[in-house]
PDB file of C-alpha atoms in Angstrom:
ATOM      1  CA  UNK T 282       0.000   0.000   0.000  1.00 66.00           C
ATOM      2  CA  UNK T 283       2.877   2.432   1.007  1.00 68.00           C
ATOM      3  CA  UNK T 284       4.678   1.376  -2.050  1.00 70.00           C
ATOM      4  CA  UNK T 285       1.709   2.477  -4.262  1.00 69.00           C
ATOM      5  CA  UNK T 286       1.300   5.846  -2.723  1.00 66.00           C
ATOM      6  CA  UNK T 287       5.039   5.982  -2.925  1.00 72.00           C
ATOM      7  CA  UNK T 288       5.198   5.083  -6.606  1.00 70.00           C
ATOM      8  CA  UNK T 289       1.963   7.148  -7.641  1.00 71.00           C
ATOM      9  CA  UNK T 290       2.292  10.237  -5.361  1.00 71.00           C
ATOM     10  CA  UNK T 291       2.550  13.142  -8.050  1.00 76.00           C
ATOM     11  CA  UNK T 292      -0.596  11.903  -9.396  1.00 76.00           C
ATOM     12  CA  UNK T 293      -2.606  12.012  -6.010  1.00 75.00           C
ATOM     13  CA  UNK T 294      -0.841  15.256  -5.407  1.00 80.00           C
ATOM     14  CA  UNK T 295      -2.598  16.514  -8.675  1.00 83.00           C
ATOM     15  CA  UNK T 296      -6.000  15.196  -7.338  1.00 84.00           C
ATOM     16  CA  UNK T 297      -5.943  16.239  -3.682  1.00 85.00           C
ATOM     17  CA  UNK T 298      -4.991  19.707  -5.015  1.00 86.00           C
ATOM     18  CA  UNK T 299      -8.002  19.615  -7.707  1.00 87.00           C
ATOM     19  CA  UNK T 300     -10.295  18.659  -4.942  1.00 88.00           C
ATOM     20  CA  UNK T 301      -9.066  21.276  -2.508  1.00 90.00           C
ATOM     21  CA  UNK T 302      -9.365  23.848  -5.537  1.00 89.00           C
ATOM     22  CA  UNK T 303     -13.889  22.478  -6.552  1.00 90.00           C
ATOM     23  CA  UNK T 304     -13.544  22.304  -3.100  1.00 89.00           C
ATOM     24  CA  UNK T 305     -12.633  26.003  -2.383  1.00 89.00           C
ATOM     25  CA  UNK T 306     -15.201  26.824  -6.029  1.00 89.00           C
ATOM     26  CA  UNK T 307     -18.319  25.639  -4.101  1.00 89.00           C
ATOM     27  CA  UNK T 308     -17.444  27.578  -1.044  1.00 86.00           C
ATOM     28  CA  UNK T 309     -17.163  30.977  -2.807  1.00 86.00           C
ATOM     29  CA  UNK T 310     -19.937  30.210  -5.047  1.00 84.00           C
ATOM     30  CA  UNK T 311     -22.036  29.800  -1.816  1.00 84.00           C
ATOM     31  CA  UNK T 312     -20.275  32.961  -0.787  1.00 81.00           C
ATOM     32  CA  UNK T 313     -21.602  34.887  -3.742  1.00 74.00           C
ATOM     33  CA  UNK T 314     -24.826  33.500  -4.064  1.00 74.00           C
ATOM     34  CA  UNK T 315     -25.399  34.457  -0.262  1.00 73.00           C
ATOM     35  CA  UNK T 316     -24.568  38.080  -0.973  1.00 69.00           C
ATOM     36  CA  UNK T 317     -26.075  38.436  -4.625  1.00 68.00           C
ATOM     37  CA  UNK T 318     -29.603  37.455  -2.373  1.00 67.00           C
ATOM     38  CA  UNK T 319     -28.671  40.345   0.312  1.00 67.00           C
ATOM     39  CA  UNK T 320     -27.949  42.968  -2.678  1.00 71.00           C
ATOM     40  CA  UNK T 321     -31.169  41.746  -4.626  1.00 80.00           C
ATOM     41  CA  UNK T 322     -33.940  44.424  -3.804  1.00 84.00           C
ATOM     42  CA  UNK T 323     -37.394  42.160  -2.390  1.00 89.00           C
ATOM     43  CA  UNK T 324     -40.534  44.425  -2.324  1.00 92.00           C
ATOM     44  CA  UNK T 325     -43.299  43.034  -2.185  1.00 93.00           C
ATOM     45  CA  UNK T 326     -46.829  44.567  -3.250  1.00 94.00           C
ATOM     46  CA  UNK T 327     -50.541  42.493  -1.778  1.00 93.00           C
ATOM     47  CA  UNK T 328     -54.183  43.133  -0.767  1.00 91.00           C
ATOM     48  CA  UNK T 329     -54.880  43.441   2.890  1.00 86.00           C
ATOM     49  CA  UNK T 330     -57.508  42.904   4.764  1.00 82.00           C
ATOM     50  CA  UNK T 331     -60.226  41.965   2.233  1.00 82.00           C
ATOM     51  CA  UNK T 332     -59.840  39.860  -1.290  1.00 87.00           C
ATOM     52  CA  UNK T 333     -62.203  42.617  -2.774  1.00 86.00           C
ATOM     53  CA  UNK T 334     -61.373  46.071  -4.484  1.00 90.00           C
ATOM     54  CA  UNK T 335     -62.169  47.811  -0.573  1.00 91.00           C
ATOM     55  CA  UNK T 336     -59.207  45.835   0.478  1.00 92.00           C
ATOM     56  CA  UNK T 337     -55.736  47.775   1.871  1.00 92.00           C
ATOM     57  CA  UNK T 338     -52.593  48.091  -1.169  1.00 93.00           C
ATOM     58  CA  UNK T 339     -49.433  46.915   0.692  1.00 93.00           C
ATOM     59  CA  UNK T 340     -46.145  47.596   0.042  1.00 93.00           C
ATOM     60  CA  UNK T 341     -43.579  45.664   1.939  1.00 93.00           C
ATOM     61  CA  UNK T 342     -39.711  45.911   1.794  1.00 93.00           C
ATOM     62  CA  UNK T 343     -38.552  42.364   2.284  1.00 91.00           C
ATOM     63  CA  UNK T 344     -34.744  43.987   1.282  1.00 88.00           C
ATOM     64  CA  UNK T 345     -31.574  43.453   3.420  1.00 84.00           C
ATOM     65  CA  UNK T 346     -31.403  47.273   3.200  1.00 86.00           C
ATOM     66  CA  UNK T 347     -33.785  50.493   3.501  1.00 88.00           C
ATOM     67  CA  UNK T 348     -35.365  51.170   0.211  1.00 90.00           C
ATOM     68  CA  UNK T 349     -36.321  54.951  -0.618  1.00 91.00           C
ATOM     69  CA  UNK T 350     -40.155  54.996  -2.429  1.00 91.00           C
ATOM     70  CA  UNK T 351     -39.941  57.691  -5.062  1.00 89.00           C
ATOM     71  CA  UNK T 352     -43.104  56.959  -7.417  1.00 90.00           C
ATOM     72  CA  UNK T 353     -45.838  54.777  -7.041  1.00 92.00           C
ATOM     73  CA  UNK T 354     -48.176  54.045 -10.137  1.00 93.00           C
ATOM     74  CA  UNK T 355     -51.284  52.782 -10.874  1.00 93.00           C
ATOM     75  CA  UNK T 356     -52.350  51.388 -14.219  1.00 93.00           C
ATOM     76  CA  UNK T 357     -55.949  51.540 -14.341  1.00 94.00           C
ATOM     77  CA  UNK T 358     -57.073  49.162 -17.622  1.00 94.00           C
ATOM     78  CA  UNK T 359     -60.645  49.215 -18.880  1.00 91.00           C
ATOM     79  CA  UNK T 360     -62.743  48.510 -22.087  1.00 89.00           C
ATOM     80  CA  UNK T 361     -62.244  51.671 -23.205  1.00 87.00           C
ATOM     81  CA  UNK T 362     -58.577  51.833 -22.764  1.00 90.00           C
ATOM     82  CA  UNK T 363     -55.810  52.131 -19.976  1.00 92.00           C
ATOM     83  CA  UNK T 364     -55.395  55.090 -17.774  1.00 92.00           C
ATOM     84  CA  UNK T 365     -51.850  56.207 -15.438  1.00 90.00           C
ATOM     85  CA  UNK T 366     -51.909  58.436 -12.452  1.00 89.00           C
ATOM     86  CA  UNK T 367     -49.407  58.897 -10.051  1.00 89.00           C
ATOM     87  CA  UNK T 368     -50.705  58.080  -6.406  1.00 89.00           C
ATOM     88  CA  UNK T 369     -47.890  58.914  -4.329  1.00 86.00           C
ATOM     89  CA  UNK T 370     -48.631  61.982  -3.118  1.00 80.00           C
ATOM     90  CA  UNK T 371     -52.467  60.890  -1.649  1.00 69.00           C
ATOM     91  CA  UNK T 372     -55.306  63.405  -1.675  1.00 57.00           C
ATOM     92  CA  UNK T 373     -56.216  66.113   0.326  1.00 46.00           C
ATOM     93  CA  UNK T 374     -59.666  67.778   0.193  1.00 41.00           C
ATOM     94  CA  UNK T 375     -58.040  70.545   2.729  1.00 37.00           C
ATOM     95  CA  UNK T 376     -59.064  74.091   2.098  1.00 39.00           C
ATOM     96  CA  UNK T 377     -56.879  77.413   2.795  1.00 42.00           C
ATOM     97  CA  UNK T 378     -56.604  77.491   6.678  1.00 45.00           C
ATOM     98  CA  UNK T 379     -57.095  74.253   7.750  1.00 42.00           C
ATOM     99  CA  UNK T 380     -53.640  72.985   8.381  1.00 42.00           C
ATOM    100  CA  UNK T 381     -53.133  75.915  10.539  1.00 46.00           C
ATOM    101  CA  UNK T 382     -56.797  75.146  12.580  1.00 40.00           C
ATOM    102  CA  UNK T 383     -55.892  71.362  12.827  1.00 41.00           C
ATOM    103  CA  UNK T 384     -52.323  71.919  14.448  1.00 45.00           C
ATOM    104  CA  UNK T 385     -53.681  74.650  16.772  1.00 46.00           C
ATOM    105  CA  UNK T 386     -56.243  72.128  17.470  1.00 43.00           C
ATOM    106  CA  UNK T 387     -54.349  68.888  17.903  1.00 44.00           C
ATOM    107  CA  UNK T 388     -51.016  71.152  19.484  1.00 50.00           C
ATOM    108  CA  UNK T 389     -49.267  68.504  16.934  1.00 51.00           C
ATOM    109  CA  UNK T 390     -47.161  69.306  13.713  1.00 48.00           C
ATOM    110  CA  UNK T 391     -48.697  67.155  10.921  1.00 45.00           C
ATOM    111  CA  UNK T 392     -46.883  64.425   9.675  1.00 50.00           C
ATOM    112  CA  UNK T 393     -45.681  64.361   6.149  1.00 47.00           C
ATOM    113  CA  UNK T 394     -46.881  60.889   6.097  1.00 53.00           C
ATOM    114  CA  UNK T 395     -49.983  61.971   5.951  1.00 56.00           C
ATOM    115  CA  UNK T 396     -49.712  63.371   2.347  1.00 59.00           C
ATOM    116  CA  UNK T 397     -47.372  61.135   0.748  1.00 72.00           C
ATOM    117  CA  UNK T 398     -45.940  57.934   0.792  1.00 80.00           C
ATOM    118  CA  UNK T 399     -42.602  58.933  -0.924  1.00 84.00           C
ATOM    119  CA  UNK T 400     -40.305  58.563   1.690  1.00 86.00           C
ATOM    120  CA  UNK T 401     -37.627  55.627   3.237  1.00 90.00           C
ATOM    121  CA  UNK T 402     -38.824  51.976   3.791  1.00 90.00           C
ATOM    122  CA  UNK T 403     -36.591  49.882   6.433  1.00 90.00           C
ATOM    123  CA  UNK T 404     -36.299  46.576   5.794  1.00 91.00           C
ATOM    124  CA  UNK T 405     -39.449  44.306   6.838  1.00 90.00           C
ATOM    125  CA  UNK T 406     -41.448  47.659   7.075  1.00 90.00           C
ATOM    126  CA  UNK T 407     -44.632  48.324   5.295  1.00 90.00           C
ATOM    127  CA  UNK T 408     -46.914  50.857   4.095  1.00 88.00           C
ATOM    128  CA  UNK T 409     -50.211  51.108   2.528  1.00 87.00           C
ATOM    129  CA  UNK T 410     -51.752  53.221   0.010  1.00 87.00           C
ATOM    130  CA  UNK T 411     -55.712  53.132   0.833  1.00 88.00           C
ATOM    131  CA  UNK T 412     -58.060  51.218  -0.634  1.00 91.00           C
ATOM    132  CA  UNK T 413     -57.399  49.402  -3.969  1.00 93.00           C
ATOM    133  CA  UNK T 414     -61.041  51.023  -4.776  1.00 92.00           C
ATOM    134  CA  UNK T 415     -59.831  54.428  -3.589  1.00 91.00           C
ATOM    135  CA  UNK T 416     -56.955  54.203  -6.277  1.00 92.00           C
ATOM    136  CA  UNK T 417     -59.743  53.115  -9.087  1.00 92.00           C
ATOM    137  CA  UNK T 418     -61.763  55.985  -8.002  1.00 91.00           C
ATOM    138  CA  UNK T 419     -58.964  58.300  -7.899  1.00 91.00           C
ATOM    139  CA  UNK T 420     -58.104  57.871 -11.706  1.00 91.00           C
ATOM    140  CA  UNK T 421     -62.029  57.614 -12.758  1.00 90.00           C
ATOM    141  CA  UNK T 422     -62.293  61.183 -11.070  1.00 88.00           C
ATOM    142  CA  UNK T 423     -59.241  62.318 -12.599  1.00 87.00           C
ATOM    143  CA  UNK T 424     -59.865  61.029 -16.102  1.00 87.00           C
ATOM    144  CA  UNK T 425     -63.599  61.806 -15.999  1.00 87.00           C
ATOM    145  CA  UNK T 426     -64.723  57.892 -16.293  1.00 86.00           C
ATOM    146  CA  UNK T 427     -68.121  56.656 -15.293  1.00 83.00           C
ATOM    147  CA  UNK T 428     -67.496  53.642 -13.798  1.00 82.00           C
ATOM    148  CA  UNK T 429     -69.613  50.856 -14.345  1.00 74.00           C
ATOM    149  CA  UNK T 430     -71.444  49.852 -10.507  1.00 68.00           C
ATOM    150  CA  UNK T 431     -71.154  46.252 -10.916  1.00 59.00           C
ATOM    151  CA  UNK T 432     -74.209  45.884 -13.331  1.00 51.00           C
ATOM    152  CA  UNK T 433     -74.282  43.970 -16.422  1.00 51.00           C
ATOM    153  CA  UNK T 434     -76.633  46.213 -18.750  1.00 49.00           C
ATOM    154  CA  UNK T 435     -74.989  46.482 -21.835  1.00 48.00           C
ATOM    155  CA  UNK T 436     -76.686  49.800 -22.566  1.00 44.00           C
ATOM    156  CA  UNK T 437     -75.292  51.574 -19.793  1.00 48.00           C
ATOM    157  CA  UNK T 438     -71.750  50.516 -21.367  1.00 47.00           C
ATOM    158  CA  UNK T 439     -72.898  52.271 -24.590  1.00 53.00           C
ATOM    159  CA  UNK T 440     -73.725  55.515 -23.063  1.00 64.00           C
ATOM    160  CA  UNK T 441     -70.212  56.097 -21.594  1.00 69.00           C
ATOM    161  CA  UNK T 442     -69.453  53.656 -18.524  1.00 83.00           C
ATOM    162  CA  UNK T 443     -66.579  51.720 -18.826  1.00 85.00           C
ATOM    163  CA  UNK T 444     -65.932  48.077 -17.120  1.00 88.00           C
ATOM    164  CA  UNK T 445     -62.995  47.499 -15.476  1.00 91.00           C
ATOM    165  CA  UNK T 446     -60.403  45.009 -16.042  1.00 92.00           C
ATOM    166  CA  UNK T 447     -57.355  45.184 -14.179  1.00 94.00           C
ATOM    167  CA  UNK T 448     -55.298  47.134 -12.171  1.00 95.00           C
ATOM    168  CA  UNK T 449     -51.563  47.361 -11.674  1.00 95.00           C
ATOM    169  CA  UNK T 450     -50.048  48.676  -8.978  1.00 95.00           C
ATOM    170  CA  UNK T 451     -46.075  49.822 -10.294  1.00 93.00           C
ATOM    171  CA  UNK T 452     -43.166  50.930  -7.892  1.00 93.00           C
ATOM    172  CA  UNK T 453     -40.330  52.719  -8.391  1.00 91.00           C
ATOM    173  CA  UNK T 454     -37.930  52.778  -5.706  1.00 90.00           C
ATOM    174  CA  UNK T 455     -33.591  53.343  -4.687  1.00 89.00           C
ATOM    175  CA  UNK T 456     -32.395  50.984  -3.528  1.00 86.00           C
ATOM    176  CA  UNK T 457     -29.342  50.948  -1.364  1.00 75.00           C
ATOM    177  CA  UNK T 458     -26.356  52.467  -3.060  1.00 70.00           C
ATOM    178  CA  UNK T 459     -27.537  51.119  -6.803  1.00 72.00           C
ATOM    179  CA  UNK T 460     -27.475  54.372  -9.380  1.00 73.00           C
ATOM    180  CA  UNK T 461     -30.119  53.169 -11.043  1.00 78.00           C
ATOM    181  CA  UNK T 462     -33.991  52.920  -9.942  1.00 84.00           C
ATOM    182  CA  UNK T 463     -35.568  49.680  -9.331  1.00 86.00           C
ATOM    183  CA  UNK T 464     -39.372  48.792 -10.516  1.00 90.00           C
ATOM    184  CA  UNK T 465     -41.662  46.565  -8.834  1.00 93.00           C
ATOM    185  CA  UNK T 466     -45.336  45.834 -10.211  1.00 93.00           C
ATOM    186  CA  UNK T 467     -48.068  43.448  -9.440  1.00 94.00           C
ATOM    187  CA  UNK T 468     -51.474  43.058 -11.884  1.00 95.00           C
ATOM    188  CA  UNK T 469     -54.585  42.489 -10.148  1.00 95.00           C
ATOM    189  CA  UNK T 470     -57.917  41.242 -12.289  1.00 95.00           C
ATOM    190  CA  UNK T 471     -60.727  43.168 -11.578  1.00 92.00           C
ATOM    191  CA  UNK T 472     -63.961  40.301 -11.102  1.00 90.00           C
ATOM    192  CA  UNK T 473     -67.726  40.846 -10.884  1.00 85.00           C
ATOM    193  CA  UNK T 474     -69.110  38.318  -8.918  1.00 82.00           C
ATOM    194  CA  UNK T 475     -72.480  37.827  -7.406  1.00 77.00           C
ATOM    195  CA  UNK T 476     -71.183  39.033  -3.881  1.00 75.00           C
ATOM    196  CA  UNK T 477     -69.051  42.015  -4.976  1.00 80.00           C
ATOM    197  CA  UNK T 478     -66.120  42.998  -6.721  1.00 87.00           C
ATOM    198  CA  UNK T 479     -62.891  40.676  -6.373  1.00 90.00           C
ATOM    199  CA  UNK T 480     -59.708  41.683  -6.880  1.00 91.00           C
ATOM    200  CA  UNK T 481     -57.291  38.393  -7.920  1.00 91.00           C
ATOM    201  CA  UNK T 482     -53.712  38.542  -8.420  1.00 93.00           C
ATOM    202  CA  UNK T 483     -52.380  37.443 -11.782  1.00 92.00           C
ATOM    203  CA  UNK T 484     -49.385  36.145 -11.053  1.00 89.00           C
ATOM    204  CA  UNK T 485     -48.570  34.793  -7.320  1.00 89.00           C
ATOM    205  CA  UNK T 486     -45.910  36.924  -6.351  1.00 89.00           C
ATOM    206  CA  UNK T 487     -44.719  41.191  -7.285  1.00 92.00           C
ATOM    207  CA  UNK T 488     -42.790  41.821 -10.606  1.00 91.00           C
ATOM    208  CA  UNK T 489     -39.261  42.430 -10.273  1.00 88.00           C
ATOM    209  CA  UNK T 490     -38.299  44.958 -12.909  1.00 86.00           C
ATOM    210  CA  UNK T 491     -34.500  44.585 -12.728  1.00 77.00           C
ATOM    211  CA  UNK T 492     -33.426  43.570 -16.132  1.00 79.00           C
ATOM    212  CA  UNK T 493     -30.978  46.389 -18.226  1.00 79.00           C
ATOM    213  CA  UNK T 494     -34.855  46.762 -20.199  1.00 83.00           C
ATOM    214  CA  UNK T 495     -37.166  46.941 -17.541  1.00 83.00           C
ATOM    215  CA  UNK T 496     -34.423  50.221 -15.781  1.00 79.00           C
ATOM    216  CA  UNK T 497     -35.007  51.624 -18.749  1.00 82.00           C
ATOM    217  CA  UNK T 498     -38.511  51.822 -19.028  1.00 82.00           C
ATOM    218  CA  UNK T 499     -38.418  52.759 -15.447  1.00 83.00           C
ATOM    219  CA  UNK T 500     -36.328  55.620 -16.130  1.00 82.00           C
ATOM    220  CA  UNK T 501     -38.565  56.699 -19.425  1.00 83.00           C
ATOM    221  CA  UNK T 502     -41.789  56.420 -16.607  1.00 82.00           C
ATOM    222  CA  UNK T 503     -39.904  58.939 -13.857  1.00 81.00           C
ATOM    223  CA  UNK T 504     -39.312  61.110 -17.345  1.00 82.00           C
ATOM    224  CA  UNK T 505     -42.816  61.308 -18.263  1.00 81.00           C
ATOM    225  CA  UNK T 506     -44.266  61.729 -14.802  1.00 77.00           C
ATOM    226  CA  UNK T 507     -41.596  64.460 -14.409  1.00 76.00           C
ATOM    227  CA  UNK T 508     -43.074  65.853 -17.506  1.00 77.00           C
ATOM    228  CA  UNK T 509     -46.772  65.800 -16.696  1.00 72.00           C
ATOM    229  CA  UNK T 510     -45.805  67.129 -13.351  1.00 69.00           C
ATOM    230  CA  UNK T 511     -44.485  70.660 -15.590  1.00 71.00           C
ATOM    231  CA  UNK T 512     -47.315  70.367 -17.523  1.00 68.00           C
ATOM    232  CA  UNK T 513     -49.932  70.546 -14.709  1.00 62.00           C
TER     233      UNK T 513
END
């Protein structure tokens, strides 16, 4: 046995020291893999509280790090077409005054939470944007769309009231020390059912828009929202 090792030493030399080396591979593969998934931005966006369109929009940072929120999107789509607004910034019905009366009232400065939702996100934190129906009522009022009130009368349809489809829920968010903006959607299908309105997901998990395409577009969607914004 000693004579064999003796005799055929440089070879097992060569192997032990190929095995050490897939050997030390595997390790820093591991290694890498562990902090690609730490670096990887995980946001993820859900219904709360309800399975119908009254039910709470979540966002949730399942990152490593702090994510900052900068635009959040909704994608209204309908039978007579698709409609964008911006919903970050929610809405206030305040007239002139009445921040001064409610802080002279409460003895409280109010939070800026309170207006928007653009802002940092810690990791496992979460915030919600209202009502999924709030959003779809938010873009009917701002695109002057009569909704349809869950009723199947095809004449109503013809004299203006659209049906709803879908609606996506898009964010675009920093993340960590990245340059570049990161996009997150989710589609939900809008369905009329005998007991209400049901919102269902259409795919089981958020939208990771992280591809060299997908930064793109969300670059060319903070443009145009920039744009509208100057328009008014």
């Amino acid at each position: 046995m000693f004579d064999w090792i003796s005799e055929n030493k440089d070879v097992l030399n060569v192997l032990i020291g190929f095995a050490t080396l897939m050997v030390w591979v595997v390790y820093a593969q591991l290694l890498y893999n562990g902090y690609k998934r730490q670096r990887r931005p995980r946001v993820v966006i859900n219904r709360g509280r309800h399975k119908g369109v009254d039910a709470l929009c979540l966002i949730s940072n399942m990152s490593a790090e702090s994510i900052f929120v900068q635009h959040i999107v909704a994608r209204l789509e309908t039978d007579k077409g698709t409609y964008v607004q911006d919903v970050t910034e929610l809405e206030q019905n305040y007239q002139e005054g009445d921040e001064k009366r409610e802080q002279q009232s409460t003895g409280d400065t109010p939070s800026l939470s309170d207006s928007t939702r653009q802002g940092p996100l810690g990791p496992g934190e979460f915030v919600h944007i209202g009502a999924f129906n709030s959003v779809i009522e938010r873009i009917a009022h701002c695109e002057n769309l009569r909704l349809d009130q869950h009723r199947d009368d095809r004449a109503e349809s013809e004299k203006g009231i659209v049906r709803l489809r879908s609606l996506t829920i898009q964010l675009v968010a920093i993340y960590g020390s990245d340059d570049y903006p990161i996009g997150v959607e989710r589609r939900f299908l809008i369905r009329d059912l005998d007991e209400g309105r049901l919102l269902v997901p259409a795919t089981w998990d958020s939208k990771r828009l992280a591809s060299r395409r997908h930064r793109k577009q969300v670059r060319q969607l903070i443009q145009d929202l920039a744009r509208d914004e100057v328009r008014g």
